[in-house]
mmCIF file of C-alpha atoms and ligand atoms in Angstrom:
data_model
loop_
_atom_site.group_PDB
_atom_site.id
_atom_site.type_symbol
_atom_site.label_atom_id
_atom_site.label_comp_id
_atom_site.label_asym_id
_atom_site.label_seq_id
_atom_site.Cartn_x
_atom_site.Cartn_y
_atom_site.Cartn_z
ATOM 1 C CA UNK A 297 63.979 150.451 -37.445
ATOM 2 C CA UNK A 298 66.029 147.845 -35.876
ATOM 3 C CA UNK A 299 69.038 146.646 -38.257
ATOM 4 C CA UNK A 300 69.192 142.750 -37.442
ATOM 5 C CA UNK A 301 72.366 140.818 -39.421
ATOM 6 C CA UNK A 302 70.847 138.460 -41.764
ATOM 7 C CA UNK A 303 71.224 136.961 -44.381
ATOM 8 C CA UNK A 304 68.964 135.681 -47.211
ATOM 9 C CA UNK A 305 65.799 133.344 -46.899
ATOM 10 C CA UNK A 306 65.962 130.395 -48.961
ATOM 11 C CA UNK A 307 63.259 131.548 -51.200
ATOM 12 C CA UNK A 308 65.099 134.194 -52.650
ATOM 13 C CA UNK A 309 67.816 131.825 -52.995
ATOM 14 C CA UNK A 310 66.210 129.738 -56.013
ATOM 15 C CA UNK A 311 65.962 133.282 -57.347
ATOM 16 C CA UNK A 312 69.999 133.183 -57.440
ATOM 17 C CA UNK A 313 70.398 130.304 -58.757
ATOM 18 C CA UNK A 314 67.617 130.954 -61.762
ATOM 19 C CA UNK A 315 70.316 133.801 -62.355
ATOM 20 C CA UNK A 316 72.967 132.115 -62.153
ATOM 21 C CA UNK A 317 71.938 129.204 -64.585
ATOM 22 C CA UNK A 318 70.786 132.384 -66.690
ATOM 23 C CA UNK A 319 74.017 134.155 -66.922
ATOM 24 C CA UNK A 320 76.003 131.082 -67.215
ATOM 25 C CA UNK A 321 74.616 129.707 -70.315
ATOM 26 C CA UNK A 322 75.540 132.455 -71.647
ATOM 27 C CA UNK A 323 79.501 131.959 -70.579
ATOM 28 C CA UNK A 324 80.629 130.286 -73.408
ATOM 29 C CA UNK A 325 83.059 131.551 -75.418
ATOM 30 C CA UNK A 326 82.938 135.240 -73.551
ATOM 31 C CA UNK A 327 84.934 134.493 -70.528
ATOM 32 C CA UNK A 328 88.620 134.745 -71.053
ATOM 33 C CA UNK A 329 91.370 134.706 -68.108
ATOM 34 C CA UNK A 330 88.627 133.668 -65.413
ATOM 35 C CA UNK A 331 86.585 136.479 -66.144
ATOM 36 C CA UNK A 332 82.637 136.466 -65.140
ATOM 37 C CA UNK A 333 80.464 135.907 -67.516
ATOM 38 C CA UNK A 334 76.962 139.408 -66.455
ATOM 39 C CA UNK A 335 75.251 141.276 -68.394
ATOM 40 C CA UNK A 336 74.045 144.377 -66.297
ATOM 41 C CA UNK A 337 71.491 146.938 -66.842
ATOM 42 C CA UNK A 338 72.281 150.162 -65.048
ATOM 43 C CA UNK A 339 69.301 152.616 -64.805
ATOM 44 C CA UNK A 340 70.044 156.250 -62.953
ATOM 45 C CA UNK A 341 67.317 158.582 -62.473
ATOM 46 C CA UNK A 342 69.266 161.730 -63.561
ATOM 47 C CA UNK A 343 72.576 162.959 -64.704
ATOM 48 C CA UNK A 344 71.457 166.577 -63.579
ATOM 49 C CA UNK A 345 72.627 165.629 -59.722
ATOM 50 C CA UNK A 346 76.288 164.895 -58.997
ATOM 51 C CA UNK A 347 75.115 162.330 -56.648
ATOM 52 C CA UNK A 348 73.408 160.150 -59.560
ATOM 53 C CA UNK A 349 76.790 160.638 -61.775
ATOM 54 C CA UNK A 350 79.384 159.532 -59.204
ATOM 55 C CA UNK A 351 76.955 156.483 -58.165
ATOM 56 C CA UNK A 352 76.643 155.685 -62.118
ATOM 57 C CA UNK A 353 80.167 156.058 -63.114
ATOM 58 C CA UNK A 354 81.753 153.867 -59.834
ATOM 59 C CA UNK A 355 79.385 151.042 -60.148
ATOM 60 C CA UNK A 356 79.779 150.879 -64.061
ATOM 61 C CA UNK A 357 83.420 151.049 -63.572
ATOM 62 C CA UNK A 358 83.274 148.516 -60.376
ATOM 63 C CA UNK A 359 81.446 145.766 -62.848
ATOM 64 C CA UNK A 360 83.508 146.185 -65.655
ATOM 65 C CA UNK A 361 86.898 145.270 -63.406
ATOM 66 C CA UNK A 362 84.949 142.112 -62.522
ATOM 67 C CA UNK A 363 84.324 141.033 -66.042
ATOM 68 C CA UNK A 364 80.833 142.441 -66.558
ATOM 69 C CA UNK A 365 78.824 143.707 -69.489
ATOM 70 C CA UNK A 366 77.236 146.653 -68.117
ATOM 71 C CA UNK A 367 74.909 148.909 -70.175
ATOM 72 C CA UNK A 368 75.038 152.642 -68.099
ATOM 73 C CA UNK A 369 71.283 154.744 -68.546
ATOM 74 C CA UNK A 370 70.453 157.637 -67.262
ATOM 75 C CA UNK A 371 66.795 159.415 -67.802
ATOM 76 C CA UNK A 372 66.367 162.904 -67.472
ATOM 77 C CA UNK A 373 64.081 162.532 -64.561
ATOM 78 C CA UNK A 374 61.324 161.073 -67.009
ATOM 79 C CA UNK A 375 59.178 157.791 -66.188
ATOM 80 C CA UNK A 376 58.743 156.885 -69.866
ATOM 81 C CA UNK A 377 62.238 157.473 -70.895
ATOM 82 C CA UNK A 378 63.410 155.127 -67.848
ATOM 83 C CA UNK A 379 60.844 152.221 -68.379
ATOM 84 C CA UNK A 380 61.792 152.507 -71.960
ATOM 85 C CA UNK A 381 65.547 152.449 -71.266
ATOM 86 C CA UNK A 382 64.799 149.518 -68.997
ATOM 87 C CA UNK A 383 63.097 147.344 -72.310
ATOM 88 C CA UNK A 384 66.146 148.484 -74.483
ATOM 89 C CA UNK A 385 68.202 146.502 -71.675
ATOM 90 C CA UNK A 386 65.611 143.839 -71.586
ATOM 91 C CA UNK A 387 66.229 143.334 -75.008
ATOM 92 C CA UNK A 388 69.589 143.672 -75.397
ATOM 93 C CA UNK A 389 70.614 140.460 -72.702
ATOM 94 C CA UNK A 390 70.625 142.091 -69.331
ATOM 95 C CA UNK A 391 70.324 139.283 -66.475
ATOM 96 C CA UNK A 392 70.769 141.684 -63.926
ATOM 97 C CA UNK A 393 68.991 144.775 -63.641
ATOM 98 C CA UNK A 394 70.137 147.933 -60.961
ATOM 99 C CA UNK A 395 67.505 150.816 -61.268
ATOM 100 C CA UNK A 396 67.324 153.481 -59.036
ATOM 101 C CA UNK A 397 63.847 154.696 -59.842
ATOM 102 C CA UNK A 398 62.471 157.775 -60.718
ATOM 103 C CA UNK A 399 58.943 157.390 -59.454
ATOM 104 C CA UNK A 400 58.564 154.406 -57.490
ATOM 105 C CA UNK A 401 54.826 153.453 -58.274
ATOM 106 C CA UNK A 402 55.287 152.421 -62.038
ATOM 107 C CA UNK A 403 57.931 149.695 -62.693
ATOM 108 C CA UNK A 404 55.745 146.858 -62.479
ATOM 109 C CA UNK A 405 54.946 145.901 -65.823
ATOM 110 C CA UNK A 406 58.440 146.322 -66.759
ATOM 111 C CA UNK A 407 59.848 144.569 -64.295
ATOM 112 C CA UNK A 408 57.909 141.832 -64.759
ATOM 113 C CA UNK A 409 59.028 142.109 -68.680
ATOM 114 C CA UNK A 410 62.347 141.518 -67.493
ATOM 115 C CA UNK A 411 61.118 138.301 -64.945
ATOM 116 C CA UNK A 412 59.256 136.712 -68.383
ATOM 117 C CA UNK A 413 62.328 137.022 -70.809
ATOM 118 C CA UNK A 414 65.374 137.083 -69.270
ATOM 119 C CA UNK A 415 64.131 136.028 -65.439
ATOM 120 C CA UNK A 416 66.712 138.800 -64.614
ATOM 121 C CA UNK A 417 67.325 139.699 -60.752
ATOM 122 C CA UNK A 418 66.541 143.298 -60.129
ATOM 123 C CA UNK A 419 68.141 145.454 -57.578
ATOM 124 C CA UNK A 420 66.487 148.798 -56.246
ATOM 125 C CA UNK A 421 69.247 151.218 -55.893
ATOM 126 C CA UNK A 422 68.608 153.756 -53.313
ATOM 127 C CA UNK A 423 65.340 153.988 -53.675
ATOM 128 C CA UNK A 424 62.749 151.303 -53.257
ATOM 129 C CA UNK A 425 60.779 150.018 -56.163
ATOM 130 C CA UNK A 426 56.680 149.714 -55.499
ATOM 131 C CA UNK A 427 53.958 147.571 -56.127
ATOM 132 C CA UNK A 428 55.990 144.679 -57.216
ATOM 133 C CA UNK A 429 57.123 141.209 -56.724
ATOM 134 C CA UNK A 430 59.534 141.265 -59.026
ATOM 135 C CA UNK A 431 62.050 143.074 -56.845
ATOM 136 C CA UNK A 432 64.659 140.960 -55.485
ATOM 137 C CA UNK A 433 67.429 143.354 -53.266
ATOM 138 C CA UNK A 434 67.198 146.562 -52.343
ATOM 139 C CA UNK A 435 70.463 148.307 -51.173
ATOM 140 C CA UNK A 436 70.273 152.130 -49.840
ATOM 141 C CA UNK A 437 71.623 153.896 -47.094
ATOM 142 C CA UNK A 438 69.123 153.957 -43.567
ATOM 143 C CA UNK A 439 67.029 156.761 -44.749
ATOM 144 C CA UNK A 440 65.069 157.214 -41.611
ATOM 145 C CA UNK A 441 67.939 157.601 -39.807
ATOM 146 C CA UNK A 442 69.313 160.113 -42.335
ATOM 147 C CA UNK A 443 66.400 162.725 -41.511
ATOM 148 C CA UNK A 444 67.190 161.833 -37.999
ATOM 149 C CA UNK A 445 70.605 163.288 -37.882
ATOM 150 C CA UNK A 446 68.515 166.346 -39.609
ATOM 151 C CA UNK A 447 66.027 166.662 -37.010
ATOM 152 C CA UNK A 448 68.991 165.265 -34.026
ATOM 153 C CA UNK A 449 71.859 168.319 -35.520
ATOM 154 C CA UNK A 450 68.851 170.882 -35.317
ATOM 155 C CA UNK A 451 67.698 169.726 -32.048
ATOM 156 C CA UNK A 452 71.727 170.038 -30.505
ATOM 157 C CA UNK A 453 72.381 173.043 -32.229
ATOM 158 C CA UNK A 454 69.708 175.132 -30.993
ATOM 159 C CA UNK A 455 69.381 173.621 -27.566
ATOM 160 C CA UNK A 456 65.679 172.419 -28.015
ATOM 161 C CA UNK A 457 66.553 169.666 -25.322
ATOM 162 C CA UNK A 458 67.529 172.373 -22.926
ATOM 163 C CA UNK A 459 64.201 174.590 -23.596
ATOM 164 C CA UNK A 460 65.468 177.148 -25.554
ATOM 165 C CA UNK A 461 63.042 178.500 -27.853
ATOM 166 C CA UNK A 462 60.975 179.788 -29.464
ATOM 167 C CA UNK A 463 62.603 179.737 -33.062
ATOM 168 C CA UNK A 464 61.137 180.129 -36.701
ATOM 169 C CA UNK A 465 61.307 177.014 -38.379
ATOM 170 C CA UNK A 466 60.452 176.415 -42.159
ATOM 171 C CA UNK A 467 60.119 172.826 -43.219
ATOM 172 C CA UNK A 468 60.848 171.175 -46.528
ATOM 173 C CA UNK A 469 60.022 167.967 -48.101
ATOM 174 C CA UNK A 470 61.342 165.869 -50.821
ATOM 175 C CA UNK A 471 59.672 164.626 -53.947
ATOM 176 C CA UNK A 472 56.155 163.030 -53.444
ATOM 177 C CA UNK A 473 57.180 160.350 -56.148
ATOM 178 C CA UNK A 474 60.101 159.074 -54.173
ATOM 179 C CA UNK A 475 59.655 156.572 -51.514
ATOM 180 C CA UNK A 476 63.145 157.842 -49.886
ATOM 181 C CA UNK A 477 61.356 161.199 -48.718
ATOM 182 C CA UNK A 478 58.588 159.881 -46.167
ATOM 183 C CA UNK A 479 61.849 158.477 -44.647
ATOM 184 C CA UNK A 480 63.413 161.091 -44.627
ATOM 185 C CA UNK A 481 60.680 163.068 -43.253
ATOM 186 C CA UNK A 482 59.934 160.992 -40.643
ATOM 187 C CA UNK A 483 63.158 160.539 -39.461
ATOM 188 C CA UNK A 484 63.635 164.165 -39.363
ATOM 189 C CA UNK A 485 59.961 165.008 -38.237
ATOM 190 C CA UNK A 486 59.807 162.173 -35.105
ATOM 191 C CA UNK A 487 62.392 164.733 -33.781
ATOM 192 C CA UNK A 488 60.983 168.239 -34.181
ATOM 193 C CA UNK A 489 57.210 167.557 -34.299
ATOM 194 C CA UNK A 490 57.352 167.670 -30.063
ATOM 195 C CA UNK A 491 58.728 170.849 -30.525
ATOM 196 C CA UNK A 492 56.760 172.088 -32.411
ATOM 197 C CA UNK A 493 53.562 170.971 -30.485
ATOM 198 C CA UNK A 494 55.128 172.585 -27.324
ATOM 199 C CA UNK A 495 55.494 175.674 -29.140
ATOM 200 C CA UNK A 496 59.441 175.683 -29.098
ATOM 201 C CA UNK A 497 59.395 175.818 -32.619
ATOM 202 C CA UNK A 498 57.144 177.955 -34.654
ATOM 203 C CA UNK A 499 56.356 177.733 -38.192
ATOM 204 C CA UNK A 500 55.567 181.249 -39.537
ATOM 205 C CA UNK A 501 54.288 179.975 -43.184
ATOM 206 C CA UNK A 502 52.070 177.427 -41.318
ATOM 207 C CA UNK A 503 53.377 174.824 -43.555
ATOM 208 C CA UNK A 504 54.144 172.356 -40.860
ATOM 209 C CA UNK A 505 52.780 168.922 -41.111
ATOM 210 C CA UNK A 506 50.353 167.651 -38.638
ATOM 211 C CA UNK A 507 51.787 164.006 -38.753
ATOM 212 C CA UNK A 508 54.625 162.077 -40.574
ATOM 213 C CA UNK A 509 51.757 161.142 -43.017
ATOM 214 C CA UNK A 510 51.033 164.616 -44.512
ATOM 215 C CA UNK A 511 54.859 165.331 -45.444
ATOM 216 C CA UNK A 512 53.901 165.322 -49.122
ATOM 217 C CA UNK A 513 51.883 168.143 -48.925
ATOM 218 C CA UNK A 514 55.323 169.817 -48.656
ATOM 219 C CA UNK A 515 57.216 168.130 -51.217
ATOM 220 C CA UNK A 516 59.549 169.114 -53.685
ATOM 221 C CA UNK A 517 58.560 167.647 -57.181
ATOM 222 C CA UNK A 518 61.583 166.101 -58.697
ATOM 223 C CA UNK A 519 63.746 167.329 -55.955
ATOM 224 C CA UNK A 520 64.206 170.651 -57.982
ATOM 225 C CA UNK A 521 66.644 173.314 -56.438
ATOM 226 C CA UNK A 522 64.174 176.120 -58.411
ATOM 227 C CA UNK A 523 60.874 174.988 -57.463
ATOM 228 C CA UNK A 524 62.711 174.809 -53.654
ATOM 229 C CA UNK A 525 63.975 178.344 -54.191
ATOM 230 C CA UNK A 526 60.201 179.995 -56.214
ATOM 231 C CA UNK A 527 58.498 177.983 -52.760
ATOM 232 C CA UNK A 528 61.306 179.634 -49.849
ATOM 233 C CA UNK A 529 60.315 183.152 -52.114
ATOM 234 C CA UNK A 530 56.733 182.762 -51.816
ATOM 235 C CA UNK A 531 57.197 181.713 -47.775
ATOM 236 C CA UNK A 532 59.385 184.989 -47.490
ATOM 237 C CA UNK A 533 57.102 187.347 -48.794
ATOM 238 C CA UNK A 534 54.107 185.927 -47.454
ATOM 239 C CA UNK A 535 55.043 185.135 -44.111
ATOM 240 C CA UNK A 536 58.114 187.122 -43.057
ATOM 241 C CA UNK A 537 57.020 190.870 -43.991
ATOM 242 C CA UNK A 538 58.035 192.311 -40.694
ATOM 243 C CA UNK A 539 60.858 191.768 -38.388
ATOM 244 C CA UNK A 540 60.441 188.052 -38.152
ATOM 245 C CA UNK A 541 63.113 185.756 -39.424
ATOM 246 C CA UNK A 542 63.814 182.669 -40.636
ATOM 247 C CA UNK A 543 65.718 180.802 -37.882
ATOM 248 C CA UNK A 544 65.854 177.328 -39.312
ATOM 249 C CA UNK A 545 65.100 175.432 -42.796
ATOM 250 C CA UNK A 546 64.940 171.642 -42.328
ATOM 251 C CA UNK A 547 65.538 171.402 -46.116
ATOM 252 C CA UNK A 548 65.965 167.273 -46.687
ATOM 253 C CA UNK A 549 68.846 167.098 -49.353
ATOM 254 C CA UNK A 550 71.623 169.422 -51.040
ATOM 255 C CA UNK A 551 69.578 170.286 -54.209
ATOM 256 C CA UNK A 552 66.469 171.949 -52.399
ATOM 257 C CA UNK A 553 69.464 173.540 -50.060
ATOM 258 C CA UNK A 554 70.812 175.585 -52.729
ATOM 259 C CA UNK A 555 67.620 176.932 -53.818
ATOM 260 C CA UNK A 556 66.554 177.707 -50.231
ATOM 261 C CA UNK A 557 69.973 179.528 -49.602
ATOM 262 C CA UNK A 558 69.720 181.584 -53.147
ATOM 263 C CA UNK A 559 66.261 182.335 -51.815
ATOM 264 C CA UNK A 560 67.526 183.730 -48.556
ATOM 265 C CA UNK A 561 70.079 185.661 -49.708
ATOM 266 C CA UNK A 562 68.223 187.479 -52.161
ATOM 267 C CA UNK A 563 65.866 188.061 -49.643
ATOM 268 C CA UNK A 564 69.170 190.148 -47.766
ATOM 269 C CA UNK A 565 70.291 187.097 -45.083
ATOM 270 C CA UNK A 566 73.571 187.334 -44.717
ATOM 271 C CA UNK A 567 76.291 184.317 -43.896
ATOM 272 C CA UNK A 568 77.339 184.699 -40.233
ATOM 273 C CA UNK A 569 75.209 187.290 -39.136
ATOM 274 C CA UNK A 570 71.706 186.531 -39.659
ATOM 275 C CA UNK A 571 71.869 183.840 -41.310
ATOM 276 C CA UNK A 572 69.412 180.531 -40.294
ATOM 277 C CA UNK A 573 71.062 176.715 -39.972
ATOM 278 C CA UNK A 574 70.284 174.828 -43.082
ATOM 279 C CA UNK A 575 70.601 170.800 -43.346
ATOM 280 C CA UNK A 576 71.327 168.810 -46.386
ATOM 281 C CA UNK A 577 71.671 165.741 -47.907
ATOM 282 C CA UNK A 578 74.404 163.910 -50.316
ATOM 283 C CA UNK A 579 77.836 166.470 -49.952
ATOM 284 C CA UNK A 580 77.643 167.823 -53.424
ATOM 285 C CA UNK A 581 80.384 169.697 -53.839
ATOM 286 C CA UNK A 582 78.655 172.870 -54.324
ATOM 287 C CA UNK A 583 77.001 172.254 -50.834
ATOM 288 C CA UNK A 584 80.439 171.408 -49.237
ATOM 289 C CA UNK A 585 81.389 174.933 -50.737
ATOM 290 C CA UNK A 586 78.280 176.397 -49.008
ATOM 291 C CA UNK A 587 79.419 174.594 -46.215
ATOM 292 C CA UNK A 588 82.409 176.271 -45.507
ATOM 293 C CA UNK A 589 81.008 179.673 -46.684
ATOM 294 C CA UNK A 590 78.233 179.416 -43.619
ATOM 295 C CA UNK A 591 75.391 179.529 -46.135
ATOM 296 C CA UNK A 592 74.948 175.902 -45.431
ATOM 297 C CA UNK A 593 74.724 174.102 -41.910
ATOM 298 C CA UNK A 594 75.755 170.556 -42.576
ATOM 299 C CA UNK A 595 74.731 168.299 -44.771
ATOM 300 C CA UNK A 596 74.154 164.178 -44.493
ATOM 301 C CA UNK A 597 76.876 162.510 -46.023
ATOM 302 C CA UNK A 598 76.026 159.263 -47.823
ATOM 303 C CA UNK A 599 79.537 157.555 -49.474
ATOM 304 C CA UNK A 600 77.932 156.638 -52.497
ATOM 305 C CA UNK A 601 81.403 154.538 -53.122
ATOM 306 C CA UNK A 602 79.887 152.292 -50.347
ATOM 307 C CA UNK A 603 76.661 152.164 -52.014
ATOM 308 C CA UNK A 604 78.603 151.014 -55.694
ATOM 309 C CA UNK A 605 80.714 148.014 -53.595
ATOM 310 C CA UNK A 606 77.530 146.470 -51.581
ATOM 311 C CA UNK A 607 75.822 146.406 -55.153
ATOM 312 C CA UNK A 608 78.561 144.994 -57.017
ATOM 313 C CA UNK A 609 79.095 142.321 -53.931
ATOM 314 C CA UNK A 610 75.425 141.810 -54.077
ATOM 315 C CA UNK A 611 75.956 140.760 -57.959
ATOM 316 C CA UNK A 612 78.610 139.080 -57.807
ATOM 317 C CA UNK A 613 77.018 136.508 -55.444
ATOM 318 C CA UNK A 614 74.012 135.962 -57.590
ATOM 319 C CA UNK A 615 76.547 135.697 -60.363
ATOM 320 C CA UNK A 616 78.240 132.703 -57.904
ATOM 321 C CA UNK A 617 75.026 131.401 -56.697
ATOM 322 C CA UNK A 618 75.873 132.507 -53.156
ATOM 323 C CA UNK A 619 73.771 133.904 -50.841
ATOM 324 C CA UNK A 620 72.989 137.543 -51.232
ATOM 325 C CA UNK A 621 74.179 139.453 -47.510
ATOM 326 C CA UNK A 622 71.677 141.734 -46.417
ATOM 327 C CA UNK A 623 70.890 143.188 -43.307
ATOM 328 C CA UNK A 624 67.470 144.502 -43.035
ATOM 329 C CA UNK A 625 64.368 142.168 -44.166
ATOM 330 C CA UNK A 626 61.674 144.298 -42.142
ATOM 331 C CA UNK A 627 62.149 148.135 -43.122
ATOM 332 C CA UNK A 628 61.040 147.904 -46.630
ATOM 333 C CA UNK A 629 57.647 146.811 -47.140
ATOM 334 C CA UNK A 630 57.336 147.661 -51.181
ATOM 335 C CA UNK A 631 53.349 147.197 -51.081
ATOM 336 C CA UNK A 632 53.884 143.537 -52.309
ATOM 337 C CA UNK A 633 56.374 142.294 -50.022
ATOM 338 C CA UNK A 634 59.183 143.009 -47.782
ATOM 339 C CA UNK A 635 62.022 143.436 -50.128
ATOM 340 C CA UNK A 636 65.195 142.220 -48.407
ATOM 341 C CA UNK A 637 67.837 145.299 -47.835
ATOM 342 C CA UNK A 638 71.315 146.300 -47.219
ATOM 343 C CA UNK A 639 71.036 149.242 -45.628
ATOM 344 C CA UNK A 640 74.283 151.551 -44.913
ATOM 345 C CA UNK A 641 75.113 154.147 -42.078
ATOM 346 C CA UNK A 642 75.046 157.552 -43.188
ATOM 347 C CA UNK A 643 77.397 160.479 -41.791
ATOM 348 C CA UNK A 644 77.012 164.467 -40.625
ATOM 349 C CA UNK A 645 79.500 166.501 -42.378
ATOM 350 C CA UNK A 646 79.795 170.203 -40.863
ATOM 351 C CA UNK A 647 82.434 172.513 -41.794
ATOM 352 C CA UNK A 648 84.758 171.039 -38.890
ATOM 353 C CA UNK A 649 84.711 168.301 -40.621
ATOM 354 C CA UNK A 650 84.416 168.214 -44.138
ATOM 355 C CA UNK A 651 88.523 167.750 -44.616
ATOM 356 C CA UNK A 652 88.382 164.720 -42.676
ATOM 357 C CA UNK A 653 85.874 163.121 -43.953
ATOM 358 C CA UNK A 654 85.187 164.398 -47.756
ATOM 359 C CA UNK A 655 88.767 165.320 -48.700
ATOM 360 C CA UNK A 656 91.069 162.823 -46.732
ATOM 361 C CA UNK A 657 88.723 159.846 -48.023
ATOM 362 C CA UNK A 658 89.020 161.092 -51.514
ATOM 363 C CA UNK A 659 84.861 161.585 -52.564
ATOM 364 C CA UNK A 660 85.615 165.297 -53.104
ATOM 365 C CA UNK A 661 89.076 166.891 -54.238
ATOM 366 C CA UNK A 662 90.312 170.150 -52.082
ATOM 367 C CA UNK A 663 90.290 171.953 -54.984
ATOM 368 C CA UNK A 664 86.392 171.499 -56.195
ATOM 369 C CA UNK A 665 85.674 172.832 -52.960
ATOM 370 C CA UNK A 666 88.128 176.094 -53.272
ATOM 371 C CA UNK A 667 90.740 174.892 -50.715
HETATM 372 C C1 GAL B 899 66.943 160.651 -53.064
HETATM 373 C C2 GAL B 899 68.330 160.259 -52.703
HETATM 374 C C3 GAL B 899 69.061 161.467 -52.214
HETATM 375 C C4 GAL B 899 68.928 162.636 -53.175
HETATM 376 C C5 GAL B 899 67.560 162.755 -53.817
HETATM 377 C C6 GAL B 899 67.555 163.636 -55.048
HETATM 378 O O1 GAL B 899 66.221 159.529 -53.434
HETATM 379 O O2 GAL B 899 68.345 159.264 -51.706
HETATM 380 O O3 GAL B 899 70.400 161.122 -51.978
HETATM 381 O O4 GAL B 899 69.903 162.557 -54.130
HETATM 382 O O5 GAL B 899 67.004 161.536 -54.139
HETATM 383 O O6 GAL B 899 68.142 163.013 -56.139
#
């Protein structure tokens, strides 16, 4: 998981310049006052996640101030309507495609569509595209190490370092379609997995992976917040029926959170009594209100605004024919190659901390969050 400075082979360089040459033929008579001549496809997975709105709206906006054409999709969480959203962008001129895919496995043909007719540059956003060549950049945030500050926070904060022990731990996975989870898994897993072995941790509902490998087995489909909380009721009234509790949910993101917690309450835990930790993932606001309500632990903070400008710097040096800065070109191995990535830190957020870093840096106002 090293993250080595680099910056771009020369192969993927000719891939720049076949942009460029793309995108400026296309300047004439469109650029006025020095503006740059792009045409950008923009494909989000869902508008039914703050996270995917923010990251949408900033990078559309980010493009636009630089001149672009950008054309702003977002798919209701369906393959066919993304792939199909993709052609419509094909068609309509896009040189420069961002998708953050839904499920990861089928944007081949499509992408290589996009190669034949418009030998467009594609950028995975977030999440890694597949079982393709015809990926050039990949920017995310280190998802390993995001499940590591999971597995790290719930190591510190019950002393599992120190022996202490044994607690009830019920683990969560996210969606089986989306190569982000395994990371995230891992990450999180490479730290508790000892303790569980040893015993320190116990997993009441038995659902506790043998290896990093079998973390689908308990995945979330589609990251859904109801299938988290129907799969936290079923573990509840299966596996909890006498005085045992729940002392810990590794849950890996803020949507299966809030089902977990409206699963627990309901099931009579109360906030700051016997309540368990809970991680998260992306500080939507309605997790930063859990937050400082002590239904929610902490949750991983990715600045998504970070994620908009290395995307947007990305283009615009394909648009120049400059090299393309990344900073990882070993992590992500897409099946077909080893797709060159920018990969940036992510942050813990706990209630300490949440004015500091959410509020003072402007991602969330004080008053989505009730203060
Ligand atoms: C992941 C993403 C997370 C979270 C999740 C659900 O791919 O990295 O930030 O949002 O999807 O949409």
């Amino acid at each position: 998981m090293s993250i080595t400075k680099k910056v771009l082979a020369l192969g993927a360089v000719g891939l720049m310049a076949a942009g460029l040459a793309a995108c400026s033929s296309e300047a004439e008579g469109s650029t006025e006052g020095g503006a740059v001549d792009c045409n950008v496809g923009i494909s989000m997975p869902t508008r039914s996640l703050e996270r995917w709105i923010n990251d949408g709206e900033h990078l559309e906006k980010l493009l636009k101030d630089e001149g672009c054409t950008v054309d702003l999709q977002y798919a209701d969480n369906k393959t066919n309507k993304q792939i199909s959203q993709i052609q419509n962008q094909i068609a309509g001129g896009a040189k420069i495609l961002v998708v953050a895919p839904i499920d990861g496995e089928v944007l081949s043909p499509v992408l290589s569509e996009a190669k034949k007719t418009q030998d467009a540059v594609v950028i995975s956003y977030d999440r890694l595209i597949n079982g393709t060549e015809d990926v050039d950049y990949y920017a995310t945030f280190d998802n390993y190490r995001v499940g590591q500050l999971q597995g790290e926070f719930i190591e510190e904060q019950l002393g599992l370092a120190d022996g202490e022990g044994p607690f009830n731990l019920e683990p969560f996975a996210g969606s089986p379609d989306d190569n982000n989870a395994k990371f995230f898994f891992s990450g999180a897993w490479d730290v508790l997995l000892p303790y569980v072995e040893n015993g320190q941790l116990e997993v009441p509902s038995g659902k506790a992976p043998k290896s990093n490998d079998d973390w689908a087995s308990i995945g979330i489909q589609g990251w859904a917040s109801d299938k988290a909380q129907a799969e936290m009721d079923n573990r509840l009234t299966s596996f909890y029926t006498g005085d045992e509790k729940v002392d810990v949910v590794l849950s890996p993101n803020d949507s299966l959170a809030i089902g977990i917690e409206a699963s627990l309450k309901s099931a009579g835990y109360t906030p700051g009594e016997d309540y368990p930790l809970i991680t998260g993932q992306d500080a939507d606001k309605a997790n930063v209100k859990a937050i400082l309500d002590d239904e929610q632990s902490m949750t991983v903070w990715k600045d998504t605004r970070q994620l908009g400008d290395t995307v947007r710097d990305m283009i615009m040096a394909i648009i120049a024919g400059d090299e393309v800065e990344v900073n990882d070109t070993e992590t992500y191995d897409n099946g077909k190659k080893v797709v060159p990535s920018y990969l940036l830190e992510p942050q813990v957020v706990t209630k300490e901390n949440v004015q500091e870093k959410l509020i003072d840096s402007g991602f969330i106002d004080a008053s989505d969050v009730g203060l």
